[in-house]
Structures are given as C-alpha cells and as structure tokens.
Coordinates of C-alpha atoms in Angstrom, one line a residue:
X1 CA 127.0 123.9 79.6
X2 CA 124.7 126.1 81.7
X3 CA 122.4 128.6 81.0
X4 CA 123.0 132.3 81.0
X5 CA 121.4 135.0 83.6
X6 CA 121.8 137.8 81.7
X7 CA 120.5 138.6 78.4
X8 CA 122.9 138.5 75.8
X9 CA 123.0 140.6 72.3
X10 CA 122.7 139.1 69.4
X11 CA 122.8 140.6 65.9
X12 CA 120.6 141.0 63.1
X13 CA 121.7 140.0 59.6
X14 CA 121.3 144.0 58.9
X15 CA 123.9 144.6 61.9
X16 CA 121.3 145.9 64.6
X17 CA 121.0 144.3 67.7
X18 CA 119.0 143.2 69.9
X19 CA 118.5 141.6 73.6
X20 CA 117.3 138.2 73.6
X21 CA 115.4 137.3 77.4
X22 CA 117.7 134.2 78.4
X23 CA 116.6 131.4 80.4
X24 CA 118.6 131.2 84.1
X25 CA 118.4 127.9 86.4
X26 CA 116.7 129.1 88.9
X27 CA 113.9 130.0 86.3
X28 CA 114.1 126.3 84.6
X29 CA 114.1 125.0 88.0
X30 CA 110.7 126.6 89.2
X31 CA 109.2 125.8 86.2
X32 CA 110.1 122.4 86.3
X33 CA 109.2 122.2 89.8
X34 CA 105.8 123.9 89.2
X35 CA 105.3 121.4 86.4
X36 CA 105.9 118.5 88.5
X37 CA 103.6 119.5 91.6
X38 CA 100.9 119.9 89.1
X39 CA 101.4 116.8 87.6
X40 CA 102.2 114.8 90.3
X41 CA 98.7 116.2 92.0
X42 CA 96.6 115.0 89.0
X43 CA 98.5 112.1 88.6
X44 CA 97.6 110.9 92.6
X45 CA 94.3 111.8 92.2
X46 CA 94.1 110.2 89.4
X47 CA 95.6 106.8 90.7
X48 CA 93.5 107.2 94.0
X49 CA 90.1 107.6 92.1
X50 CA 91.1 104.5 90.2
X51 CA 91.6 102.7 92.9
X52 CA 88.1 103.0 93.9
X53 CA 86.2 102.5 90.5
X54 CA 88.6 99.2 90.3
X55 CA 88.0 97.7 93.8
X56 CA 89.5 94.7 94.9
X57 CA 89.5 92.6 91.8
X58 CA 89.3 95.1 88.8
X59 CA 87.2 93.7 85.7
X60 CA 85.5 94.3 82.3
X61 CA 83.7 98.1 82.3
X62 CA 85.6 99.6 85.8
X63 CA 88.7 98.2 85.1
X64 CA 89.0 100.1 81.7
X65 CA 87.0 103.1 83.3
X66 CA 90.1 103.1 85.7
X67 CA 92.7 102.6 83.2
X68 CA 91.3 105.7 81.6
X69 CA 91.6 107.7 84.8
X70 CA 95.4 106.5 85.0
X71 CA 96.3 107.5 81.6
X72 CA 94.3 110.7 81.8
X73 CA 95.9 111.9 84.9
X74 CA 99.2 110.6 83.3
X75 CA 99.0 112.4 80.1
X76 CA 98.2 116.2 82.4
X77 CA 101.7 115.3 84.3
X78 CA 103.0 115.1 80.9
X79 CA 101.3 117.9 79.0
X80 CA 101.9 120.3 82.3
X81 CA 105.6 119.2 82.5
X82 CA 105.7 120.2 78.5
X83 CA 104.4 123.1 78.7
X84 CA 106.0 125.1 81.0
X85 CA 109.5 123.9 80.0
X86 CA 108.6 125.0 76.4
X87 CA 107.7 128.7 78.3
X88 CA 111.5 129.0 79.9
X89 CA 113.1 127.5 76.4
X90 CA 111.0 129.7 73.8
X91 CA 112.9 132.7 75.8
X92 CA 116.5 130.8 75.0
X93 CA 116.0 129.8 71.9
X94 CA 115.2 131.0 68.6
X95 CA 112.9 129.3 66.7
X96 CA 111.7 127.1 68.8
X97 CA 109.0 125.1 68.7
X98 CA 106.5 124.8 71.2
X99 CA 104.0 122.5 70.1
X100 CA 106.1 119.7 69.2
X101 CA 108.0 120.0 72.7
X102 CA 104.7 119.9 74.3
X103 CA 103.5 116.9 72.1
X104 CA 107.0 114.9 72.5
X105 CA 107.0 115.8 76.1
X106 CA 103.1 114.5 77.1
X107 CA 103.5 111.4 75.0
X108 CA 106.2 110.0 76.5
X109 CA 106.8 111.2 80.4
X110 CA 103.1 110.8 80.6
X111 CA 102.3 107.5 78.9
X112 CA 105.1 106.2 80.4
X113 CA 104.2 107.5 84.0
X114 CA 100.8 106.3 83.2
X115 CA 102.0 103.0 82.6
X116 CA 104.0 102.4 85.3
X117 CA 101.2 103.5 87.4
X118 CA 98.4 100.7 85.7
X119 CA 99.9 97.3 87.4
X120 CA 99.7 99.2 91.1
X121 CA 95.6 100.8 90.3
X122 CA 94.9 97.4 88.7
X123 CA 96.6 94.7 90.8
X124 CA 94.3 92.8 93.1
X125 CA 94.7 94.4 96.6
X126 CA 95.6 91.4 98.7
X127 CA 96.6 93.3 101.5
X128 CA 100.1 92.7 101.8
X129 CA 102.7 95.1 102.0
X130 CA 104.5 95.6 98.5
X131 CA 107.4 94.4 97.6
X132 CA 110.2 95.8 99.4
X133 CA 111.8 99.4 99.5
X134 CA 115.0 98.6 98.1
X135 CA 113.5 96.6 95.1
X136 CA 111.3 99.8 94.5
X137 CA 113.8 102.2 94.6
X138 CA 115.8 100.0 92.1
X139 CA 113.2 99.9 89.6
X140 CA 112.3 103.7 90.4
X141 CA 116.4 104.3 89.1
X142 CA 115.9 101.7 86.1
X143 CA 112.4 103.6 84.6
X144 CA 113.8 106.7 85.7
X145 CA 117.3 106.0 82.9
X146 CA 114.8 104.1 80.8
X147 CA 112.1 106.9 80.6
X148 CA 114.9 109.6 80.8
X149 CA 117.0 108.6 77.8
X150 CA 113.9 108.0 75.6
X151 CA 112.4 111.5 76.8
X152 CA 115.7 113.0 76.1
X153 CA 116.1 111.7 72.7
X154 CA 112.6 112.8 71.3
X155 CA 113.2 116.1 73.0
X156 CA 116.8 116.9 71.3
X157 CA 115.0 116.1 68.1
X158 CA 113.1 119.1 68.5
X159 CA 116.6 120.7 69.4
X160 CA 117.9 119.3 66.0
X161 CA 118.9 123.0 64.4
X162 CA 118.4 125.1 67.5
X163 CA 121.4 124.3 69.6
X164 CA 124.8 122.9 68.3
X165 CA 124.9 119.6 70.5
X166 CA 121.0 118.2 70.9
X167 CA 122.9 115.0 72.2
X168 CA 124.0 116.4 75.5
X169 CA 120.0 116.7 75.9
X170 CA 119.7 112.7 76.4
X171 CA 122.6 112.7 78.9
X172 CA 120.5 115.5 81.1
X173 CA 117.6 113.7 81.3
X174 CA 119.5 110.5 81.9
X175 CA 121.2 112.3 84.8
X176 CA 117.9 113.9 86.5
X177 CA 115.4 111.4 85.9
X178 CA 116.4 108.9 88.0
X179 CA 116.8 110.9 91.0
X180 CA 113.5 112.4 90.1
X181 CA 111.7 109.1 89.6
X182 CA 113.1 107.2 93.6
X183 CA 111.1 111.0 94.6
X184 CA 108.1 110.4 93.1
X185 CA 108.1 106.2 94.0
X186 CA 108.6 106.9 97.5
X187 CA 106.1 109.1 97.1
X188 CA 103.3 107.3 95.7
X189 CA 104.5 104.2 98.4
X190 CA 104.0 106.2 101.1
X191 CA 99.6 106.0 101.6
X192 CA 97.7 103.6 102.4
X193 CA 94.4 102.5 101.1
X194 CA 92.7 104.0 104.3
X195 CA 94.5 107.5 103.1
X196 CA 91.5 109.9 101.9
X197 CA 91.9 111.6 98.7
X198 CA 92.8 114.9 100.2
X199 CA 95.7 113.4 101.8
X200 CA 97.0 111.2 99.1
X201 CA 96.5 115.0 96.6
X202 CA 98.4 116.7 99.2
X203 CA 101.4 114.3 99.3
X204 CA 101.0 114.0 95.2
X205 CA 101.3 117.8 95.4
X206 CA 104.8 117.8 97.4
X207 CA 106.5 114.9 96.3
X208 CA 105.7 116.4 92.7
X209 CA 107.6 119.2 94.2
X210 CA 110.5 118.0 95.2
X211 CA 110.6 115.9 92.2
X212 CA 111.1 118.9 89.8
X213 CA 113.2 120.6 92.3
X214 CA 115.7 118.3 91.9
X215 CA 115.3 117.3 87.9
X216 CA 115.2 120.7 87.0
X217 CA 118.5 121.7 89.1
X218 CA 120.0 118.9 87.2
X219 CA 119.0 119.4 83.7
X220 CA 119.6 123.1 84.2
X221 CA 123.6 122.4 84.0
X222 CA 122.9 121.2 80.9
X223 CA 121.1 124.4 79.2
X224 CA 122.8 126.2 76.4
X225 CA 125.1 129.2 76.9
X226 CA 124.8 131.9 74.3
X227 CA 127.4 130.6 72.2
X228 CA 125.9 126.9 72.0
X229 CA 122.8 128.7 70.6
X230 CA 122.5 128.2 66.7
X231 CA 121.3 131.8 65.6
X232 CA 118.6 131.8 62.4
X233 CA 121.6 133.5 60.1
X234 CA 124.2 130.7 61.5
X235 CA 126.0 128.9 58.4
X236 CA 123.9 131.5 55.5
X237 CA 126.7 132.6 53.4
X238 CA 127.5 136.5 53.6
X239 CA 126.8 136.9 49.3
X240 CA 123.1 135.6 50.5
X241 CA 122.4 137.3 53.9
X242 CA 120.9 140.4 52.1
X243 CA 118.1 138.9 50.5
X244 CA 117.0 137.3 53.8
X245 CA 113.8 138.9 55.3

C-alpha cells in the first residue's frame, strides 16, 4: 500500500468530478521529518534546561519545576509531530479529522517521549558513564515497538471509516518506530553535561531530523492508494444517493 503522486478523480454522487490533491512520500516524509527536527529541538532543550533547575540530586519544588519542563517540551514533539502529519493526510483523505489526530498524536508520542526522558533529567548525576550502548539501543528498539504499536492503534482509530484497513496503520508505526527511536537515543547519549545548550539544541535539531527521515520513509509504504480510500458515498445505496447533500 503506498501513496499516490498524482491526483486522482473521484466522483460526486451527482456524477461530476473532481481532483482530490493526493499525498506522495516524499511529501509525508518532509513533513514527518520537519515534525521531528522540531520536536526533537524542544524536546533537548527541554531536557537540557531540566537538567540545570534539577542539579545533582533533584528534590521537592526544582524537581517538579523540571518534570514540567520535560513533559512540556515532550508534549510540542508530540503536538508538532501531529500536526503536520494531519496537514499531508487532510489532502488524502476525505473527512478527515484533524483535531483528534493532533490530540491522539501529542498524548501519546509525547507523554510517552516525555517519560522516557524523566529517569535520565531526574536521576542523580553520579558521574559515571551510562549504562552501555548496546543495552540502550535495546531499550531504544523495545519503547520504539512499545510506543509504535500503541501510537498506531489510537491513530487507526481516527482512520476507523476513512480507509478500508485502519489496521495496517499499527504495523507502520511498528515498523518505523523503532528505527526512529535507536536515532533519537543515540542522539540524546551523545552530550555531555559540559555540552552548552546551543550545542545539545543543534544536535536535538539533526538527530530529530534524521529521525523523521527515516520513520516517515517507512510509514509512507504504508499510505493509502486511491482505491484503499473509503469515499463519503462508499456503501450509500443508489435509491438513497439523491437525497444526499
């Protein structure tokens, strides 16, 4: 299933026809890749700055003061990521809507980023060096599945109506989030404490890019063609289309 370049017709129930825009990968792929670098810039920042309201040994008012920084900068990955992949599907499909994708989107690929984000921003810093790359790329695949099929399944809820097999939704985000996730944990392993903010912002910046480089080329494969599309007239019976406005 992949998306379509050109713009297909498509009928009216009074027989005139029109061009609907379509959606092409490359398209899906910018926009998820724009979406990313955003998110992944406010998300850094966000982490950094928490890092120096916590301190050392995080507690009572800076410690929540920093959790809030974390979530906030989680929830704008989210809400970015949301919105612009509801601009490239409100061109594919019609009907579709917008706010709940948004909603759906920031609640859980931002909580859940912002989550995975508090035990690193509120974790004593005892100086050492983490645990080791190959148990961090393992746990970037495992929440990348986790957060992937749980994104995917609120998202092909929204779906539900508009395309004829929601469920192949799950299985795309399934498929690009892990890769996606081992981008951005690298990523946010690779400062130091001594890094300044405009470094650690630049690197959010370009890992966030690459990140949505390669989930949107993945989850682009699995965009509807034209005839996976469920059309507003779809299943009406002919006796009844007249009287639909």
């Amino acid at each position: 299933m992949t998306a379509f370049e050109s713009a297909p017709i498509n009928r009216d129930l009074d027989g005139s026809a029109h061009r609907v825009p379509g959606l092409s990968s490359t398209r899906w792929t910018a926009l998820c890749a724009a979406a990313e670098a955003v998110g992944m810039t406010a998300a850094a920042l966000a982490a950094k700055l928490a890092q120096r309201i916590s301190g050392d040994a995080p507690q009572g008012r800076d410690a929540a003061l920093a959790l809030a920084v974390v979530v906030t900068g989680g929830l704008v990955e989210g809400i970015a990521l949301g919105v612009l992949q509801a601009r490239g599907l409100r061109r594919l499909l019609p009907r579709f809507n917008v706010g709940r994708w948004v909603v759906v989107t920031a609640v859980v690929a931002g909580l859940g980023w912002a989550a995975a984000s508090v035990p690193g921003v509120l974790g004593s810093d005892s100086g050492g060096d983490g645990p080791p790359l190959l148990v961090v790329l393992a746990g970037a695949v495992a929440l990348g599945a986790a957060m992937g099929a749980v994104l995917g399944a609120v998202q092909a809820l929204v779906l539900r109506g508009l395309v004829r097999r929601p469920g192949r939704w799950v299985l795309a985000n399934v498929a690009g989030w892990p890769l996606a996730m081992t981008v951005i944990f690298v990523g946010a392993k690779t400062p130091g404490s001594t890094w300044s903010i405009p470094a650690v912002t630049a690197l959010g910046s370009v890992t966030g890019l690459v990140a949505g480089t390669v989930l949107g080329v993945i989850t682009g494969r699995f965009l509807p063609g034209p005839d996976e599309i469920v059309q507003p007239h779809d299943g009406v019976p002919l006796r009844w289309r007249r009287g639909i406005k």
